[in-house]
Coordinates of C-alpha atoms in Angstrom, one line a residue:
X44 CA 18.5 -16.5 23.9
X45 CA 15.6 -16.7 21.7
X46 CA 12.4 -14.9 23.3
X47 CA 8.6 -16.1 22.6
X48 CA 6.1 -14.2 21.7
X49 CA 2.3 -15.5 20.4
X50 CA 1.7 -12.6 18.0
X51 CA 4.4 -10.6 16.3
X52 CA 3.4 -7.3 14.5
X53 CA 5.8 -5.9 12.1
X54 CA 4.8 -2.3 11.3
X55 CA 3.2 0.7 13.3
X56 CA 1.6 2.2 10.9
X57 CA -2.5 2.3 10.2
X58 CA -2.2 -1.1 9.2
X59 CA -0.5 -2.9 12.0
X60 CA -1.7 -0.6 14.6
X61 CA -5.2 -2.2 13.5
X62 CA -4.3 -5.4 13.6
X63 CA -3.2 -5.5 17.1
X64 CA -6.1 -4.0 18.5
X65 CA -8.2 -6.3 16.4
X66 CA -6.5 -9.2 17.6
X67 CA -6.7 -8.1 20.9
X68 CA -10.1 -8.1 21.1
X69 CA -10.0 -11.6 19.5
X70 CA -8.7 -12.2 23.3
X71 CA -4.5 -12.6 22.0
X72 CA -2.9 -11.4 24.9
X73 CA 0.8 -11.6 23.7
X74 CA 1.3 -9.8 21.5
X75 CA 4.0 -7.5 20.0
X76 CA 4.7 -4.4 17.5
X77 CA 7.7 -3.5 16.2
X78 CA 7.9 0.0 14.9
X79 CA 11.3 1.4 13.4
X80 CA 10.2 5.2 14.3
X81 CA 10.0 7.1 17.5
X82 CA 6.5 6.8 17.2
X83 CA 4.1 5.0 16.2
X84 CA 2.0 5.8 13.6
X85 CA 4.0 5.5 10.5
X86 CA 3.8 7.6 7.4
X87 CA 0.7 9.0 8.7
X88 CA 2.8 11.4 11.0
X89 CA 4.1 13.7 8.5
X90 CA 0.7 14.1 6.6
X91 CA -1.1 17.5 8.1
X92 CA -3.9 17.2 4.8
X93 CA -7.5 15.9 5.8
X94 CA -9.3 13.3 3.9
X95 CA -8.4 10.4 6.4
X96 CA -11.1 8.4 8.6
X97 CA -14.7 8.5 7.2
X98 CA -14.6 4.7 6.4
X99 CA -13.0 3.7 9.7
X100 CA -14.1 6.6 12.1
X101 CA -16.8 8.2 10.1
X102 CA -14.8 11.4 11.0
X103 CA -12.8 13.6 8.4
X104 CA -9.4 13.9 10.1
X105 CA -5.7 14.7 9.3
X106 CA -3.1 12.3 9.1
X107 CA -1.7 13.1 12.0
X108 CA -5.0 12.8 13.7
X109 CA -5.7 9.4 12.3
X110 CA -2.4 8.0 13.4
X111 CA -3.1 9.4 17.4
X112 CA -6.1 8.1 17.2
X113 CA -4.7 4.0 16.2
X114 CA -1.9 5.0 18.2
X115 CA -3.8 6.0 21.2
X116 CA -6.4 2.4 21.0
X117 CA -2.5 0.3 20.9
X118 CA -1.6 2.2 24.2
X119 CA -4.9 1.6 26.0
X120 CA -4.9 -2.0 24.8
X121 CA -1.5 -2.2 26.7
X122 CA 0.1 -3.9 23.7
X123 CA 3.7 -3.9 24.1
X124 CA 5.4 -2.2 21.2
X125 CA 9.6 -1.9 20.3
X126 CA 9.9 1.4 18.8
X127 CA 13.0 2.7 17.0
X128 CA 13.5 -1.4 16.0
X129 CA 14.4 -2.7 13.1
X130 CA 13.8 -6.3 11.8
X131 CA 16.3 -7.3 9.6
X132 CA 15.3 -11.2 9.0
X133 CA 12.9 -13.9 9.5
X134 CA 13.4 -17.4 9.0
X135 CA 10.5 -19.8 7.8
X136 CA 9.8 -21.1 11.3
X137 CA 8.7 -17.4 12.1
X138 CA 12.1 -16.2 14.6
X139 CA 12.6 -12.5 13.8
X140 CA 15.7 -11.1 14.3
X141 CA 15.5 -7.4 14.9
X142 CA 17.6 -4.7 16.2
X143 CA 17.7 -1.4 18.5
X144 CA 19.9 1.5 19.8
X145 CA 18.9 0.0 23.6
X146 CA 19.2 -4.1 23.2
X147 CA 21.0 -4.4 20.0
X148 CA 20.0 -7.7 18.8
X149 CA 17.5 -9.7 19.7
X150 CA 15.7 -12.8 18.3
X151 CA 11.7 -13.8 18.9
X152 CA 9.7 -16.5 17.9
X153 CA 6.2 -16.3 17.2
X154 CA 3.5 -18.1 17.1
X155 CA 2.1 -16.0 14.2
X156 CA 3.5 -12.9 12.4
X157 CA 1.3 -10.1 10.5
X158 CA 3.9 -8.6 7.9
X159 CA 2.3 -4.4 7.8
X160 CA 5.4 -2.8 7.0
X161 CA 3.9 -0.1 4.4
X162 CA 5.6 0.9 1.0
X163 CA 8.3 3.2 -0.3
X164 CA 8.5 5.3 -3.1
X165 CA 9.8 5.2 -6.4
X166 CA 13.3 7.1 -6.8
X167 CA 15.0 8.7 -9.9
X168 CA 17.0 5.5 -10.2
X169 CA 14.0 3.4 -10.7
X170 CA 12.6 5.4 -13.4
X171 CA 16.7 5.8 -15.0
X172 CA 16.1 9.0 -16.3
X173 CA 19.5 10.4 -17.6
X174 CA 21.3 13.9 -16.3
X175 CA 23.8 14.4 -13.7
X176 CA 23.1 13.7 -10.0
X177 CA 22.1 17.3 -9.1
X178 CA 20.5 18.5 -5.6
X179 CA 16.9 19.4 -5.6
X180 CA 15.3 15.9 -7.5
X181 CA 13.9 14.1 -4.2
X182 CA 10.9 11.9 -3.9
X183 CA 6.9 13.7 -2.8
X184 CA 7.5 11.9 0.5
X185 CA 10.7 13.6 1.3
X186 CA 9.8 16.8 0.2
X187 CA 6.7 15.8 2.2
X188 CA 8.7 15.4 5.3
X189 CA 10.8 18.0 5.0
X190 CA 7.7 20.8 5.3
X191 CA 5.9 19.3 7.3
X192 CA 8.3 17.7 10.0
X193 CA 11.0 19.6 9.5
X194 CA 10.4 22.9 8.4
X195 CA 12.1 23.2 5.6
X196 CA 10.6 24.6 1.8
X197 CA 13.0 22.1 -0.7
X198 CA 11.8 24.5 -3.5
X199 CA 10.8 27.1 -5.1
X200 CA 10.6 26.6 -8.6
X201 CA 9.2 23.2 -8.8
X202 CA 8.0 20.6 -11.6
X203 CA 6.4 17.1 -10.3
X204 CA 6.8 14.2 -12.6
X205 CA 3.9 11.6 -11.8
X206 CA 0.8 12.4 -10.4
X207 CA 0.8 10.0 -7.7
X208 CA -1.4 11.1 -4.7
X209 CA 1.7 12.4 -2.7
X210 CA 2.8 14.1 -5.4
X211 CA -0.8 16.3 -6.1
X212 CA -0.9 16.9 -2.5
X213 CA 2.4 17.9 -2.6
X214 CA 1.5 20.4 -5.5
X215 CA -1.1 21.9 -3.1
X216 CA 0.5 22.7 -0.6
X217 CA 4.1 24.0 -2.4
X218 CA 1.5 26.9 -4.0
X219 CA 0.2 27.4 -0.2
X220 CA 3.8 27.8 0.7
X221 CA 4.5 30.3 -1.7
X222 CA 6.2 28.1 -4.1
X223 CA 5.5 28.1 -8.0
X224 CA 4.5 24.2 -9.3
X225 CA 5.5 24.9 -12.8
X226 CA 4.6 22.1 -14.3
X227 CA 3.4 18.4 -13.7
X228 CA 4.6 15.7 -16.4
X229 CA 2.5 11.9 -16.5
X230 CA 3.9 9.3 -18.7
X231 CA -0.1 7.8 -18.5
X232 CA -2.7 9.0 -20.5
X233 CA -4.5 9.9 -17.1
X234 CA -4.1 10.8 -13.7
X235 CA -2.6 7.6 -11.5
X236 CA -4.4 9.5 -8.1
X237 CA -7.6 10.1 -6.7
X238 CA -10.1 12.3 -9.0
X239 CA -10.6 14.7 -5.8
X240 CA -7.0 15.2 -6.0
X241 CA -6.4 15.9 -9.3
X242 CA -9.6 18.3 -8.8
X243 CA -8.7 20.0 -5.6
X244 CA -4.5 20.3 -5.6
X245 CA -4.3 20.4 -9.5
X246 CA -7.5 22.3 -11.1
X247 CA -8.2 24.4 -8.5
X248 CA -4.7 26.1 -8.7
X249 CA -4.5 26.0 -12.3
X250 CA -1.0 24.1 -12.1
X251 CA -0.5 23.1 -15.6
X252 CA 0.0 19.0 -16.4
X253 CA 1.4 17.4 -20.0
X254 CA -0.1 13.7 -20.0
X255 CA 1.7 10.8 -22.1
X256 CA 4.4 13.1 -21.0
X257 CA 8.1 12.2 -19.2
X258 CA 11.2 14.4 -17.9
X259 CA 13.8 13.0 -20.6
X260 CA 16.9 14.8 -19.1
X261 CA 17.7 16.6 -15.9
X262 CA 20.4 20.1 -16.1
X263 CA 21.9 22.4 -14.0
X264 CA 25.3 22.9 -12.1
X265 CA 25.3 21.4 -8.8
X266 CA 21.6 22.1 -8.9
X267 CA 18.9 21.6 -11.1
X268 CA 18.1 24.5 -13.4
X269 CA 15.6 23.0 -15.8
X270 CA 14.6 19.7 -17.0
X271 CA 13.2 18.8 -20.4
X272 CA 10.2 17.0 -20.9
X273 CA 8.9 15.3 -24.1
X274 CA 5.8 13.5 -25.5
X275 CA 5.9 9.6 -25.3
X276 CA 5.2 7.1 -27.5
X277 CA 3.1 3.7 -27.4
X278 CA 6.3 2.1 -25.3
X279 CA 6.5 4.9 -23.2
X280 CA 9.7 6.2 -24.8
X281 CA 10.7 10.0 -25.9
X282 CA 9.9 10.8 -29.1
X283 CA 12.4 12.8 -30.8
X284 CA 11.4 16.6 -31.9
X285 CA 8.7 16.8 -29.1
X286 CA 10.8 18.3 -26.3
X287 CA 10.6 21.1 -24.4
X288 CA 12.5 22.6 -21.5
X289 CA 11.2 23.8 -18.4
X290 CA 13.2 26.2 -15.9
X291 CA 13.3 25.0 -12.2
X292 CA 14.8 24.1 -8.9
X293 CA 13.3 21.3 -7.7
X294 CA 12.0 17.9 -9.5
X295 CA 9.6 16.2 -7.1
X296 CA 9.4 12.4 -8.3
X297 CA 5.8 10.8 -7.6
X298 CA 5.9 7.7 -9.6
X299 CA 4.4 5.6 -7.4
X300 CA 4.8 3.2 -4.6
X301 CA 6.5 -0.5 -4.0
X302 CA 5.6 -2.4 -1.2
X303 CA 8.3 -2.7 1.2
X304 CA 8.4 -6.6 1.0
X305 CA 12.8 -7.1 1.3
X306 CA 12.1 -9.2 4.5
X307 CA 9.1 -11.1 3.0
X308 CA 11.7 -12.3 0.3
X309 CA 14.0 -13.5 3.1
X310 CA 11.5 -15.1 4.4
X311 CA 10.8 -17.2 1.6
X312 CA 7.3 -15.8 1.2
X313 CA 5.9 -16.4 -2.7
X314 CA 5.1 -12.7 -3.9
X315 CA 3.1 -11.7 -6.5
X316 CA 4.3 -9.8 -10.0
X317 CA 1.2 -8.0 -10.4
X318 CA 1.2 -6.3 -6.7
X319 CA 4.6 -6.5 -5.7
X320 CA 3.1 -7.8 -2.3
X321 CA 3.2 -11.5 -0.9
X322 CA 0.4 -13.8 -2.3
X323 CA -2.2 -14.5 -0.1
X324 CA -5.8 -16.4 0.3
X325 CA -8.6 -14.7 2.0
X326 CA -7.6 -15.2 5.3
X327 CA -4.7 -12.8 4.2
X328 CA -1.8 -15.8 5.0
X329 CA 1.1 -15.9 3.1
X330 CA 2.5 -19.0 1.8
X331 CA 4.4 -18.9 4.9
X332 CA 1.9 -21.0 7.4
X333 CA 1.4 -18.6 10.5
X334 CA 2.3 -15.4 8.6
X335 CA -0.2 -13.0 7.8
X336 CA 0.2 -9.6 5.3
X337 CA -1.8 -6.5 5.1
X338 CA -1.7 -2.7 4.0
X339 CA 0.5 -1.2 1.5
X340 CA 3.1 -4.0 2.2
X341 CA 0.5 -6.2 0.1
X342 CA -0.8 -3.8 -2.2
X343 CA -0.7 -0.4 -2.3
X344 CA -4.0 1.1 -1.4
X345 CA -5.8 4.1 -2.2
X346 CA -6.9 5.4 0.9
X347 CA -5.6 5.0 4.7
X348 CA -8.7 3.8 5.6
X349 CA -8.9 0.4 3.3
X350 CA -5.5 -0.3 4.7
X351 CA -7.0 -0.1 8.7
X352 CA -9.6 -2.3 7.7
X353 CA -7.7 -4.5 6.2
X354 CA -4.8 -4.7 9.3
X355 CA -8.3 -5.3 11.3
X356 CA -9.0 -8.5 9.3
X357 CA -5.5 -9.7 9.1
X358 CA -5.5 -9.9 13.2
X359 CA -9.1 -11.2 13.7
X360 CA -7.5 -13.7 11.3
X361 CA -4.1 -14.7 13.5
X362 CA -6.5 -14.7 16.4
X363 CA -8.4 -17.6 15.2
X364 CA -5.1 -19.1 13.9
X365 CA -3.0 -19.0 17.1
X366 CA -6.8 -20.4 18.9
X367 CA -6.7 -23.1 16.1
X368 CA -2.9 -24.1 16.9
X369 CA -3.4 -24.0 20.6
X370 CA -6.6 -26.6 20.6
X371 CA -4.1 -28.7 18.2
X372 CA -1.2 -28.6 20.2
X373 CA -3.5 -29.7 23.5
X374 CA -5.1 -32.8 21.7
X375 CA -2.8 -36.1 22.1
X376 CA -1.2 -37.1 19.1
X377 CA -2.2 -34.2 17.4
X378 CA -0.5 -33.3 13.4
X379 CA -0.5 -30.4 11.2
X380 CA -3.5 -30.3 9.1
X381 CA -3.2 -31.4 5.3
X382 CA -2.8 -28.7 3.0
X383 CA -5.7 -26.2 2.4
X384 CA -8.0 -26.4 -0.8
X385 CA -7.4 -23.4 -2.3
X386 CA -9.1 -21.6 -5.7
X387 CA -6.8 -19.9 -7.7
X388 CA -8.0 -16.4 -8.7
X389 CA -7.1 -14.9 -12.2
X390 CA -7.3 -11.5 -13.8
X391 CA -9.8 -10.7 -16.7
X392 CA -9.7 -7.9 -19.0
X393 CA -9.3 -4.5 -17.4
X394 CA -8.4 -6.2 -14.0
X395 CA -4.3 -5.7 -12.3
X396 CA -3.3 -6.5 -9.0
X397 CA -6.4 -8.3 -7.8
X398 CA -6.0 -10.0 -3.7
X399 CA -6.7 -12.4 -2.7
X400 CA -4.6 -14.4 -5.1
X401 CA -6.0 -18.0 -3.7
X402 CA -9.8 -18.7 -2.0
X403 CA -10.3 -21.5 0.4
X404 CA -13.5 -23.6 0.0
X405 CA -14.0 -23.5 3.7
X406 CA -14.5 -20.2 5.8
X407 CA -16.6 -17.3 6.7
X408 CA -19.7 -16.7 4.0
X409 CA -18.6 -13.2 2.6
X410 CA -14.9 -12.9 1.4
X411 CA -13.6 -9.5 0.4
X412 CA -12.4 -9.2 -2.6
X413 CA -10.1 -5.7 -4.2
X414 CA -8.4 -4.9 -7.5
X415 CA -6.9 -2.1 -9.8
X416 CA -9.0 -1.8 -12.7
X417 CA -6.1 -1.0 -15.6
X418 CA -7.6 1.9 -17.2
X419 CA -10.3 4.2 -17.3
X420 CA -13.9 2.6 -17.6
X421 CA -17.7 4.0 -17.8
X422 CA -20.5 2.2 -17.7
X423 CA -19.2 -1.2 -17.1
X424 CA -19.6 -3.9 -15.0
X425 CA -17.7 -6.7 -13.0
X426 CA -18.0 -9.7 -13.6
X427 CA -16.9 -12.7 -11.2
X428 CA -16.3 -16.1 -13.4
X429 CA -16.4 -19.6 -11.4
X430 CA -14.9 -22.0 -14.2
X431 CA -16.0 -20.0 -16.8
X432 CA -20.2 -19.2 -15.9
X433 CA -20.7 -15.8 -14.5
X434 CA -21.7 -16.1 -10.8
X435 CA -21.5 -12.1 -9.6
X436 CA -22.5 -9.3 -12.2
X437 CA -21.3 -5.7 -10.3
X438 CA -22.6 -2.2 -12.1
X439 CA -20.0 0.4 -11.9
X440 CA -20.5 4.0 -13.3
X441 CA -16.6 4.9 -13.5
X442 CA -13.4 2.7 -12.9
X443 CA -10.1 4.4 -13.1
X444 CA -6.9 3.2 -11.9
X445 CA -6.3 5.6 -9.2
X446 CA -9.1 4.4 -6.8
X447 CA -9.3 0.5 -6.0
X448 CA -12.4 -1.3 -6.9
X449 CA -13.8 -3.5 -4.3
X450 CA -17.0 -5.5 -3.3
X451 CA -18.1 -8.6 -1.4
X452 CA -18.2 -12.3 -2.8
X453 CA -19.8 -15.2 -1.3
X454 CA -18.4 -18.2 -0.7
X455 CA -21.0 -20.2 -2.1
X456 CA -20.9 -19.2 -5.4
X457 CA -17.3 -20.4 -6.2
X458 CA -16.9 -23.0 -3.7
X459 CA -17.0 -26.0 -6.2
X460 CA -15.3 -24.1 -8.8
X461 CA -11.7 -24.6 -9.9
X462 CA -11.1 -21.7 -10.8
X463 CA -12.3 -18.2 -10.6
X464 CA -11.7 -15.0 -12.9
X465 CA -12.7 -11.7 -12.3
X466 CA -13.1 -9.2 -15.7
X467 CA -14.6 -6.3 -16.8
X468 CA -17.5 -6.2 -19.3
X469 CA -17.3 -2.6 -21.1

């Protein structure tokens, strides 16, 4: 039997947890989270560093902190949440399938879905770097995990390739442990994580880092024993005579993070090559009618915070929704309204991975408007395009592609357009 449900969340994490209360408030009463952890929370659990909150609590908390805090506003809110429950489909008329160790399987329809299932990591397979499959090369987040949840030092001898957030964290605290953080190898020209991190985990311990730099080969004998590292070139690819080898025990990967979007495909859900997430208008829907995406699962964020903010708007957004399709569904005759008019938005120079992908002409005044700017940038300023005249002219002192760039856009000055671009001007 098929259960019903108004509101389906899939994800615990910051994101989701968000969007529930959000929605909540928005006075949905039905609604549901489906977590595949003990607890909710998500990632958040295993991080015990501060720099989480100021933006949404205007308090400087720890992971952990932040995700009892979300947690504890769900359980208040008596929001009905499936932990340890994974869903393994959707279909395009929004049934779920999921699974647990207590029901097994079960199917739900909702009214709406908000798709907040976070990202994963990059592994050694992604990045096909050649040497045998030897114990000690895991991913920040694992080794993240293992300290921190269970225990357990991975290394002691380590080198990091990528300078992902996780991974500069991760540097931090090995040297706290008592661990030595050889090395840390970028194929970039520049860090891919926050400036404070690089400044505080990186700097501050004097860890040495080799930019336009990659692990070429792994060695050892049932565990790594050293890895050798050479210069790029313009293609990212070794160049011969530049290597050097590096003795150590541990390779900690932090190339960066995917969205975790294999049940988006399934759905059907039109995704976007630029952020790996679904593509979405400013109301945050898919191109699945009813289904709504936020957090890392659309784009990877910088900080925690963006992504609670963002869950937030994504279920004040199903709230009005559902309202919308319950006043339709009461009026006699009633039909599903024509298709929206949407804007398309496109990508200057020295934009990536800007969301929303589409603008509707109709809607609130202010839409919010985020993007990765594709290099380091000082002095310059973004510029919004509506069919080709500049309508929004935005001074920044320094864009680099670690932090997001956002700002606020009002609907006014692209609602007649056809298109809109946002650039940089350098």
């Amino acid at each position: 039997m098929v259960r019903e449900r108004e509101l389906v969340i899939i994800g615990g994490g910051a994101a989701g947890l968000s969007a529930a209360v959000r929605a909540r408030e928005q006075g949905i009463r039905d609604i549901l989270v489906i977590e595949r952890s003990a607890r909710l929370g998500g990632i958040l659990r295993q991080c015990i560093h501060n720099g989480f909150g100021i933006h949404r609590y205007g308090e400087d908390l720890t992971g952990v902190e932040f995700a009892e805090r979300a947690a504890g506003e769900v359980v208040r809110a008596g929001i009905d949440c499936m932990l340890e429950t994974f869903a393994i489909g959707m279909t395009r008329d929004k049934v779920i399938t999921v699974v647990n160790p207590t029901q097994g399987r079960v199917e739900i329809r909702a009214g709406a879905v908000i798709l907040a299932m976070g990202c994963r990591e990059r592994s050694r397979g992604a990045l096909m770097i050649p040497g045998r499959r030897l114990a000690g090369v895991i991913t920040a987040g694992t080794a993240q995990r293992y300290l921190n949840l269970d225990g357990y030092l991975p290394g002691k001898r380590v080198v990091i390739l990528g300078s992902g957030d996780i991974g500069l964290i991760m540097a931090r605290q090995f040297v706290l442990e008592g661990a030595k953080v050889e090395h840390v190898v970028e194929i970039m020209p520049c860090s891919s994580g926050l400036a404070r991190n690089i400044a505080q985990c990186i700097e501050d311990f004097s860890i040495p880092i080799s930019y336009n730099s990659t692990v070429a080969a792994i060695h050892g004998r049932g565990r790594v024993e050293y890895v050798t590292v050479a210069k790029v070139d313009e293609n990212r690819l070794p160049i011969p005579g530049s290597e050097f080898t590096i003795p150590c025990d541990t390779l900690l990967i932090s190339a960066g993070l995917i969205p975790e979007n294999e049940l988006t495909k399934a759905a059907g859900i039109v995704l976007s090559a630029a952020t790996k997430g679904a593509v979405v208008d400013d109301t945050l829907m898919t191109s699945q009618e009813g289904v709504f995406s936020c957090g890392n699962v659309l784009h990877v964020h910088d900080l925690v915070d963006f992504v609670s903010l963002e869950g937030a708007r994504a279920g004040e957004n199903a709230a009005h929704y559902l309202k919308k399709a319950g006043l339709k569904s009461k009026k006699k005759g009633s039909t599903e309204s024509a298709e929206k008019d949407w804007i398309a938005v496109e990508e200057g120079f020295g934009v990536n991975a800007a969301v929303p992908q589409k603008l509707c002409r109709d809607g609130n005044t202010i839409v919010e408007m985020m993007f990765r700017p594709r290099g380091r940038y000082f002095n310059c300023t973004v510029c919004v395009d509506a069919d080709g005249v500049c309508v929004k002219r935005i001074k920044k002192r320094v864009l680099t592609q670690g932090e997001m760039c956002s700002f606020a856009l009002e609907r006014r000055l692209f609602a007649q357009a056809e298109k809109v671009v946002i650039r940089l001007e350098v």
